[in-house]
mmCIF file of C-alpha atoms and ligand atoms in Angstrom:
data_model
loop_
_atom_site.group_PDB
_atom_site.id
_atom_site.type_symbol
_atom_site.label_atom_id
_atom_site.label_comp_id
_atom_site.label_asym_id
_atom_site.label_seq_id
_atom_site.Cartn_x
_atom_site.Cartn_y
_atom_site.Cartn_z
ATOM 1 C CA MET M 28 1.685 -9.917 -24.804
ATOM 2 C CA LYS M 29 4.122 -7.075 -23.996
ATOM 3 C CA ASP M 30 1.308 -5.180 -22.278
ATOM 4 C CA ARG M 31 0.766 -8.139 -19.964
ATOM 5 C CA VAL M 32 4.307 -8.227 -18.556
ATOM 6 C CA ILE M 33 4.576 -5.310 -16.122
ATOM 7 C CA VAL M 34 8.153 -4.379 -15.243
ATOM 8 C CA ALA M 35 8.678 -3.249 -11.633
ATOM 9 C CA ILE M 36 11.109 -0.331 -11.666
ATOM 10 C CA ASP M 37 12.244 -0.724 -8.059
ATOM 11 C CA VAL M 38 15.154 1.743 -7.915
ATOM 12 C CA GLN M 39 16.050 4.814 -5.858
ATOM 13 C CA THR M 40 18.623 6.810 -7.795
ATOM 14 C CA GLN M 41 18.186 9.120 -10.770
ATOM 15 C CA GLN M 42 20.923 7.231 -12.583
ATOM 16 C CA ASP M 43 19.248 3.817 -12.168
ATOM 17 C CA PHE M 44 15.865 5.268 -13.066
ATOM 18 C CA GLU M 45 17.139 6.885 -16.264
ATOM 19 C CA ARG M 46 19.112 3.821 -17.281
ATOM 20 C CA LEU M 47 16.101 1.513 -16.927
ATOM 21 C CA SER M 48 13.363 3.810 -18.200
ATOM 22 C CA HIS M 49 15.352 4.691 -21.321
ATOM 23 C CA GLU M 50 16.616 1.206 -22.007
ATOM 24 C CA LEU M 51 13.168 -0.373 -21.754
ATOM 25 C CA LYS M 52 11.493 2.384 -23.790
ATOM 26 C CA GLY M 53 9.891 0.998 -26.932
ATOM 27 C CA GLN M 54 10.309 -2.551 -25.553
ATOM 28 C CA ALA M 55 8.285 -2.802 -22.338
ATOM 29 C CA THR M 56 4.944 -0.982 -22.432
ATOM 30 C CA PHE M 57 3.682 -1.282 -18.836
ATOM 31 C CA VAL M 58 5.839 -0.438 -15.804
ATOM 32 C CA LYS M 59 5.231 -0.529 -12.083
ATOM 33 C CA VAL M 60 6.042 2.308 -9.712
ATOM 34 C CA GLY M 61 6.295 0.934 -6.188
ATOM 35 C CA MET M 62 7.038 2.556 -2.868
ATOM 36 C CA GLU M 63 10.795 2.621 -3.445
ATOM 37 C CA LEU M 64 10.591 4.710 -6.613
ATOM 38 C CA TYR M 65 7.595 6.810 -5.558
ATOM 39 C CA TYR M 66 9.047 7.725 -2.171
ATOM 40 C CA SER M 67 12.355 8.632 -3.829
ATOM 41 C CA PHE M 68 10.980 10.862 -6.603
ATOM 42 C CA GLY M 69 7.391 11.791 -5.667
ATOM 43 C CA PRO M 70 4.233 11.991 -7.794
ATOM 44 C CA ASN M 71 5.950 13.603 -10.781
ATOM 45 C CA ILE M 72 7.478 10.222 -11.638
ATOM 46 C CA ILE M 73 4.111 9.120 -13.082
ATOM 47 C CA LYS M 74 4.109 12.053 -15.498
ATOM 48 C CA VAL M 75 7.715 11.375 -16.519
ATOM 49 C CA LEU M 76 6.946 7.723 -17.310
ATOM 50 C CA LYS M 77 3.742 8.563 -19.160
ATOM 51 C CA GLU M 78 5.619 11.076 -21.285
ATOM 52 C CA LEU M 79 8.087 8.296 -22.157
ATOM 53 C CA GLY M 80 5.071 6.354 -23.455
ATOM 54 C CA TYR M 81 4.629 3.835 -20.624
ATOM 55 C CA LYS M 82 1.437 2.726 -18.959
ATOM 56 C CA VAL M 83 1.878 2.929 -15.205
ATOM 57 C CA PHE M 84 0.795 0.598 -12.396
ATOM 58 C CA LEU M 85 1.072 2.703 -9.233
ATOM 59 C CA ASP M 86 1.661 0.067 -6.557
ATOM 60 C CA LEU M 87 1.212 1.997 -3.306
ATOM 61 C CA LYS M 88 -0.980 -0.627 -1.611
ATOM 62 C CA ILE M 89 -3.376 1.705 0.200
ATOM 63 C CA HIS M 90 -4.295 0.354 3.658
ATOM 64 C CA ASP M 91 -5.895 2.756 6.149
ATOM 65 C CA ILE M 92 -9.248 3.792 7.594
ATOM 66 C CA PRO M 93 -11.942 4.068 4.882
ATOM 67 C CA ASN M 94 -11.968 7.893 4.800
ATOM 68 C CA THR M 95 -8.187 8.097 4.324
ATOM 69 C CA ALA M 96 -8.235 5.285 1.761
ATOM 70 C CA MET M 97 -10.914 7.153 -0.192
ATOM 71 C CA LYS M 98 -8.924 10.404 -0.242
ATOM 72 C CA ALA M 99 -5.696 8.590 -1.111
ATOM 73 C CA ALA M 100 -7.316 6.714 -4.016
ATOM 74 C CA LYS M 101 -8.851 9.963 -5.260
ATOM 75 C CA THR M 102 -5.465 11.695 -5.143
ATOM 76 C CA ILE M 103 -3.529 8.970 -6.938
ATOM 77 C CA THR M 104 -6.232 8.588 -9.602
ATOM 78 C CA LYS M 105 -5.651 12.254 -10.468
ATOM 79 C CA LEU M 106 -1.992 11.413 -11.217
ATOM 80 C CA GLY M 107 -3.157 9.476 -14.275
ATOM 81 C CA ALA M 108 -1.970 5.973 -13.314
ATOM 82 C CA ASN M 109 -3.441 3.121 -15.384
ATOM 83 C CA MET M 110 -3.613 0.707 -12.447
ATOM 84 C CA ILE M 111 -3.816 1.374 -8.680
ATOM 85 C CA ASN M 112 -4.180 -0.889 -5.659
ATOM 86 C CA VAL M 113 -5.226 -1.304 -2.048
ATOM 87 C CA HIS M 114 -4.687 -4.033 0.575
ATOM 88 C CA ALA M 115 -7.658 -6.412 0.831
ATOM 89 C CA ALA M 116 -6.774 -6.753 4.536
ATOM 90 C CA GLY M 117 -8.278 -3.269 4.936
ATOM 91 C CA GLY M 118 -11.708 -4.891 4.513
ATOM 92 C CA VAL M 119 -14.706 -4.444 2.223
ATOM 93 C CA GLU M 120 -15.651 -1.029 3.602
ATOM 94 C CA MET M 121 -12.140 0.347 3.016
ATOM 95 C CA MET M 122 -11.906 -1.128 -0.482
ATOM 96 C CA THR M 123 -15.339 0.261 -1.378
ATOM 97 C CA ALA M 124 -14.267 3.684 -0.100
ATOM 98 C CA ALA M 125 -11.121 3.556 -2.237
ATOM 99 C CA ARG M 126 -13.161 2.674 -5.329
ATOM 100 C CA LEU M 127 -15.556 5.554 -4.595
ATOM 101 C CA GLY M 128 -12.581 7.912 -4.193
ATOM 102 C CA MET M 129 -11.281 6.805 -7.577
ATOM 103 C CA GLU M 130 -14.737 7.340 -9.135
ATOM 104 C CA GLU M 131 -15.010 10.787 -7.548
ATOM 105 C CA ALA M 132 -11.706 11.809 -9.164
ATOM 106 C CA LEU M 133 -13.041 10.666 -12.550
ATOM 107 C CA LYS M 134 -16.244 12.667 -12.076
ATOM 108 C CA GLU M 135 -14.223 15.787 -11.306
ATOM 109 C CA ASN M 136 -11.789 15.199 -14.211
ATOM 110 C CA PRO M 137 -13.766 13.503 -17.020
ATOM 111 C CA GLN M 138 -10.713 13.536 -19.310
ATOM 112 C CA LEU M 139 -8.944 11.040 -17.008
ATOM 113 C CA GLU M 140 -8.845 7.408 -18.074
ATOM 114 C CA ARG M 141 -10.369 5.058 -15.491
ATOM 115 C CA PRO M 142 -7.548 3.117 -13.813
ATOM 116 C CA ILE M 143 -7.853 -0.586 -13.086
ATOM 117 C CA ILE M 144 -8.297 -0.883 -9.297
ATOM 118 C CA ILE M 145 -7.171 -4.096 -7.630
ATOM 119 C CA ALA M 146 -6.514 -5.458 -4.141
ATOM 120 C CA VAL M 147 -3.435 -7.222 -2.796
ATOM 121 C CA THR M 148 -4.583 -10.512 -1.253
ATOM 122 C CA GLN M 149 -1.500 -12.008 0.425
ATOM 123 C CA LEU M 150 1.959 -10.815 -0.567
ATOM 124 C CA THR M 151 3.909 -13.322 -2.646
ATOM 125 C CA SER M 152 6.637 -13.199 0.013
ATOM 126 C CA THR M 153 4.129 -14.693 2.488
ATOM 127 C CA ASP M 154 3.920 -18.418 3.097
ATOM 128 C CA GLN M 155 1.780 -20.714 5.232
ATOM 129 C CA GLN M 156 4.143 -20.573 8.185
ATOM 130 C CA MET M 157 4.142 -16.763 8.203
ATOM 131 C CA ILE M 158 0.339 -16.360 8.106
ATOM 132 C CA GLU M 159 -0.024 -18.798 11.001
ATOM 133 C CA LYS M 160 2.863 -17.547 13.121
ATOM 134 C CA ASP M 161 2.848 -13.781 12.462
ATOM 135 C CA LEU M 162 -0.685 -13.010 11.298
ATOM 136 C CA CYS M 163 -2.382 -15.571 13.532
ATOM 137 C CA ILE M 164 -4.534 -16.853 10.657
ATOM 138 C CA ASP M 165 -5.256 -20.530 11.066
ATOM 139 C CA ARG M 166 -6.377 -21.420 7.527
ATOM 140 C CA PRO M 167 -4.621 -22.625 4.352
ATOM 141 C CA ILE M 168 -3.119 -19.650 2.512
ATOM 142 C CA HIS M 169 -5.046 -20.363 -0.715
ATOM 143 C CA GLU M 170 -8.344 -20.167 1.216
ATOM 144 C CA VAL M 171 -7.291 -16.829 2.691
ATOM 145 C CA VAL M 172 -6.367 -15.503 -0.757
ATOM 146 C CA VAL M 173 -9.687 -16.607 -2.291
ATOM 147 C CA HIS M 174 -11.613 -15.114 0.637
ATOM 148 C CA TYR M 175 -9.802 -11.769 0.210
ATOM 149 C CA ALA M 176 -10.521 -11.922 -3.525
ATOM 150 C CA LYS M 177 -14.247 -12.389 -2.775
ATOM 151 C CA CYS M 178 -14.115 -9.321 -0.516
ATOM 152 C CA ALA M 179 -12.452 -7.305 -3.321
ATOM 153 C CA TYR M 180 -15.182 -8.467 -5.720
ATOM 154 C CA GLU M 181 -17.874 -7.447 -3.230
ATOM 155 C CA ALA M 182 -16.238 -3.995 -2.980
ATOM 156 C CA GLY M 183 -16.582 -3.609 -6.764
ATOM 157 C CA LEU M 184 -12.867 -3.799 -7.573
ATOM 158 C CA ASP M 185 -11.615 -5.087 -10.936
ATOM 159 C CA GLY M 186 -9.406 -7.847 -9.586
ATOM 160 C CA VAL M 187 -6.603 -8.801 -7.250
ATOM 161 C CA VAL M 188 -2.881 -9.234 -6.845
ATOM 162 C CA SER M 189 -2.137 -12.838 -5.936
ATOM 163 C CA SER M 190 0.427 -15.505 -6.631
ATOM 164 C CA PRO M 191 -0.109 -17.414 -9.910
ATOM 165 C CA LEU M 192 -0.714 -20.489 -7.741
ATOM 166 C CA GLU M 193 -4.137 -19.146 -6.686
ATOM 167 C CA VAL M 194 -5.381 -17.805 -10.037
ATOM 168 C CA LYS M 195 -7.361 -20.891 -11.035
ATOM 169 C CA LEU M 196 -9.277 -20.951 -7.734
ATOM 170 C CA ILE M 197 -9.983 -17.201 -7.900
ATOM 171 C CA LYS M 198 -11.265 -17.380 -11.484
ATOM 172 C CA GLU M 199 -13.426 -20.431 -10.637
ATOM 173 C CA LYS M 200 -15.101 -18.521 -7.816
ATOM 174 C CA LEU M 201 -15.318 -15.033 -9.327
ATOM 175 C CA GLY M 202 -15.303 -15.517 -13.091
ATOM 176 C CA SER M 203 -12.670 -15.170 -15.783
ATOM 177 C CA ASP M 204 -13.188 -11.394 -16.114
ATOM 178 C CA PHE M 205 -12.026 -10.777 -12.548
ATOM 179 C CA LEU M 206 -8.390 -9.788 -13.107
ATOM 180 C CA CYS M 207 -5.438 -11.594 -11.553
ATOM 181 C CA VAL M 208 -2.185 -9.642 -11.512
ATOM 182 C CA THR M 209 0.640 -11.885 -10.335
ATOM 183 C CA PRO M 210 4.101 -11.036 -8.992
ATOM 184 C CA GLY M 211 6.396 -13.773 -7.624
ATOM 185 C CA ILE M 212 7.691 -14.609 -11.122
ATOM 186 C CA ARG M 213 11.131 -16.029 -11.891
ATOM 187 C CA PRO M 214 12.557 -17.733 -14.972
ATOM 188 C CA LYS M 215 13.782 -21.227 -13.935
ATOM 189 C CA THR M 216 17.427 -20.202 -13.736
ATOM 190 C CA ILE M 217 17.007 -17.254 -11.361
ATOM 191 C CA SER M 218 16.699 -17.322 -7.554
ATOM 192 C CA GLY M 219 13.371 -16.439 -5.920
ATOM 193 C CA ASP M 220 15.038 -13.892 -3.568
ATOM 194 C CA ASP M 221 12.508 -13.040 -0.819
ATOM 195 C CA GLN M 222 9.551 -14.351 -2.864
ATOM 196 C CA LYS M 223 7.996 -17.573 -1.545
ATOM 197 C CA ARG M 224 5.022 -18.403 -3.821
ATOM 198 C CA VAL M 225 6.882 -18.382 -7.137
ATOM 199 C CA THR M 226 6.279 -19.658 -10.702
ATOM 200 C CA THR M 227 7.875 -19.120 -14.118
ATOM 201 C CA PRO M 228 6.357 -16.558 -16.540
ATOM 202 C CA GLN M 229 5.069 -19.350 -18.809
ATOM 203 C CA ASP M 230 3.449 -21.183 -15.907
ATOM 204 C CA ALA M 231 1.811 -17.985 -14.629
ATOM 205 C CA PHE M 232 0.043 -17.444 -17.971
ATOM 206 C CA LYS M 233 -0.859 -21.141 -18.226
ATOM 207 C CA ARG M 234 -2.524 -20.782 -14.849
ATOM 208 C CA GLY M 235 -4.614 -17.867 -16.182
ATOM 209 C CA SER M 236 -2.807 -14.722 -14.969
ATOM 210 C CA ASP M 237 -3.984 -11.617 -16.829
ATOM 211 C CA TYR M 238 -0.788 -9.681 -16.045
ATOM 212 C CA ILE M 239 2.506 -10.748 -14.515
ATOM 213 C CA VAL M 240 4.769 -8.371 -12.571
ATOM 214 C CA MET M 241 8.509 -8.871 -12.914
ATOM 215 C CA GLY M 242 11.206 -6.826 -11.208
ATOM 216 C CA ARG M 243 14.670 -8.082 -10.366
ATOM 217 C CA ALA M 244 14.754 -10.884 -12.953
ATOM 218 C CA ILE M 245 14.660 -8.103 -15.581
ATOM 219 C CA THR M 246 16.074 -5.033 -13.862
ATOM 220 C CA ASN M 247 19.143 -6.793 -12.398
ATOM 221 C CA ALA M 248 20.028 -8.396 -15.742
ATOM 222 C CA GLU M 249 23.127 -7.127 -17.509
ATOM 223 C CA LYS M 250 20.890 -5.966 -20.377
ATOM 224 C CA PRO M 251 17.317 -5.505 -19.057
ATOM 225 C CA SER M 252 15.789 -4.979 -22.526
ATOM 226 C CA THR M 253 17.270 -8.294 -23.712
ATOM 227 C CA ALA M 254 16.023 -10.054 -20.563
ATOM 228 C CA PHE M 255 12.550 -8.575 -21.165
ATOM 229 C CA ASN M 256 12.464 -9.639 -24.817
ATOM 230 C CA GLU M 257 13.693 -13.141 -23.975
ATOM 231 C CA ILE M 258 10.875 -13.496 -21.470
ATOM 232 C CA ILE M 259 8.304 -12.327 -24.047
ATOM 233 C CA GLU M 260 9.723 -14.803 -26.600
ATOM 234 C CA SER M 261 9.666 -17.664 -24.084
ATOM 235 C CA ILE M 262 6.003 -16.942 -23.276
ATOM 236 C CA ARG M 263 5.055 -16.769 -26.966
ATOM 237 C CA ASN M 264 6.765 -20.102 -27.570
HETATM 238 O O1 C5P P 307 11.799 -8.280 -8.047
HETATM 239 P P1 C5P P 307 10.479 -8.976 -8.004
HETATM 240 O O2 C5P P 307 10.068 -9.561 -9.345
HETATM 241 O O3 C5P P 307 10.360 -9.970 -6.872
HETATM 242 O O4 C5P P 307 9.455 -7.785 -7.716
HETATM 243 C C1 C5P P 307 8.081 -7.982 -7.508
HETATM 244 C C2 C5P P 307 7.404 -6.642 -7.342
HETATM 245 O O5 C5P P 307 6.027 -6.850 -7.122
HETATM 246 C C3 C5P P 307 7.913 -5.802 -6.190
HETATM 247 O O6 C5P P 307 7.870 -4.445 -6.610
HETATM 248 C C4 C5P P 307 6.915 -6.030 -5.085
HETATM 249 O O7 C5P P 307 6.760 -4.889 -4.267
HETATM 250 C C5 C5P P 307 5.638 -6.283 -5.869
HETATM 251 N N1 C5P P 307 4.636 -7.125 -5.219
HETATM 252 C C6 C5P P 307 4.884 -8.413 -4.828
HETATM 253 N N2 C5P P 307 3.899 -9.169 -4.237
HETATM 254 C C7 C5P P 307 2.676 -8.649 -4.055
HETATM 255 C C8 C5P P 307 2.399 -7.340 -4.457
HETATM 256 C C9 C5P P 307 3.411 -6.599 -5.058
HETATM 257 O O8 C5P P 307 5.999 -8.907 -5.017
HETATM 258 N N3 C5P P 307 1.719 -9.393 -3.568
#
């Protein structure tokens, strides 16, 4: 179960990074490096976390022309991340290119472990009003998410990032092996912050999530390792 709760280490200072990475060591097993941490410390952060024994989800959400996406995916695969991602909004051709870039890196470095490659469908901070008003998409958000998931499947990716609310529909369409990694998670007592499509950790797993991603509910707690272990206990129960 611990492997299925990915902790987002969204911090910018050395002090915060050391506090969290050392406190969660031996408790959490899978952590997420997002733009905030990566842009603050650079690629070496993956090595540092791997040496501390963590698996790493490198959440850089590649979204560019296919050639650039391919080169970017190839480069980040070489860093040894266990999970990488792209934006499904980049389209099937871009996602396919990213997968091929990842595979090229593996061919050149056969000792590398193949990372899980997934696509972000719609951010969990997005709601129906936003996709209509800002993105000019005139369809229910769950239909958009499932459509993006189908595109990711067609591109040969391993799964998607979605809200737990869409997991059942995605698995019905694409099969239970197609991974659903779900942020937008809050225990009942904690505010959703900027997240809009939110569930509890227990509900996310009930709905079929393969992995949940949790940041602030753990990292802002007075004792993050206790918060993490309480969440694991509550899911087990
Ligand atoms: O603090 P919180 O639990 O809301 O953090 C969620 C993390 O998951 C953040 O690092 C955010 O960038 C990431 N994420 C997300 N929604 C997505 C994809 C990634 O919230 N669709």
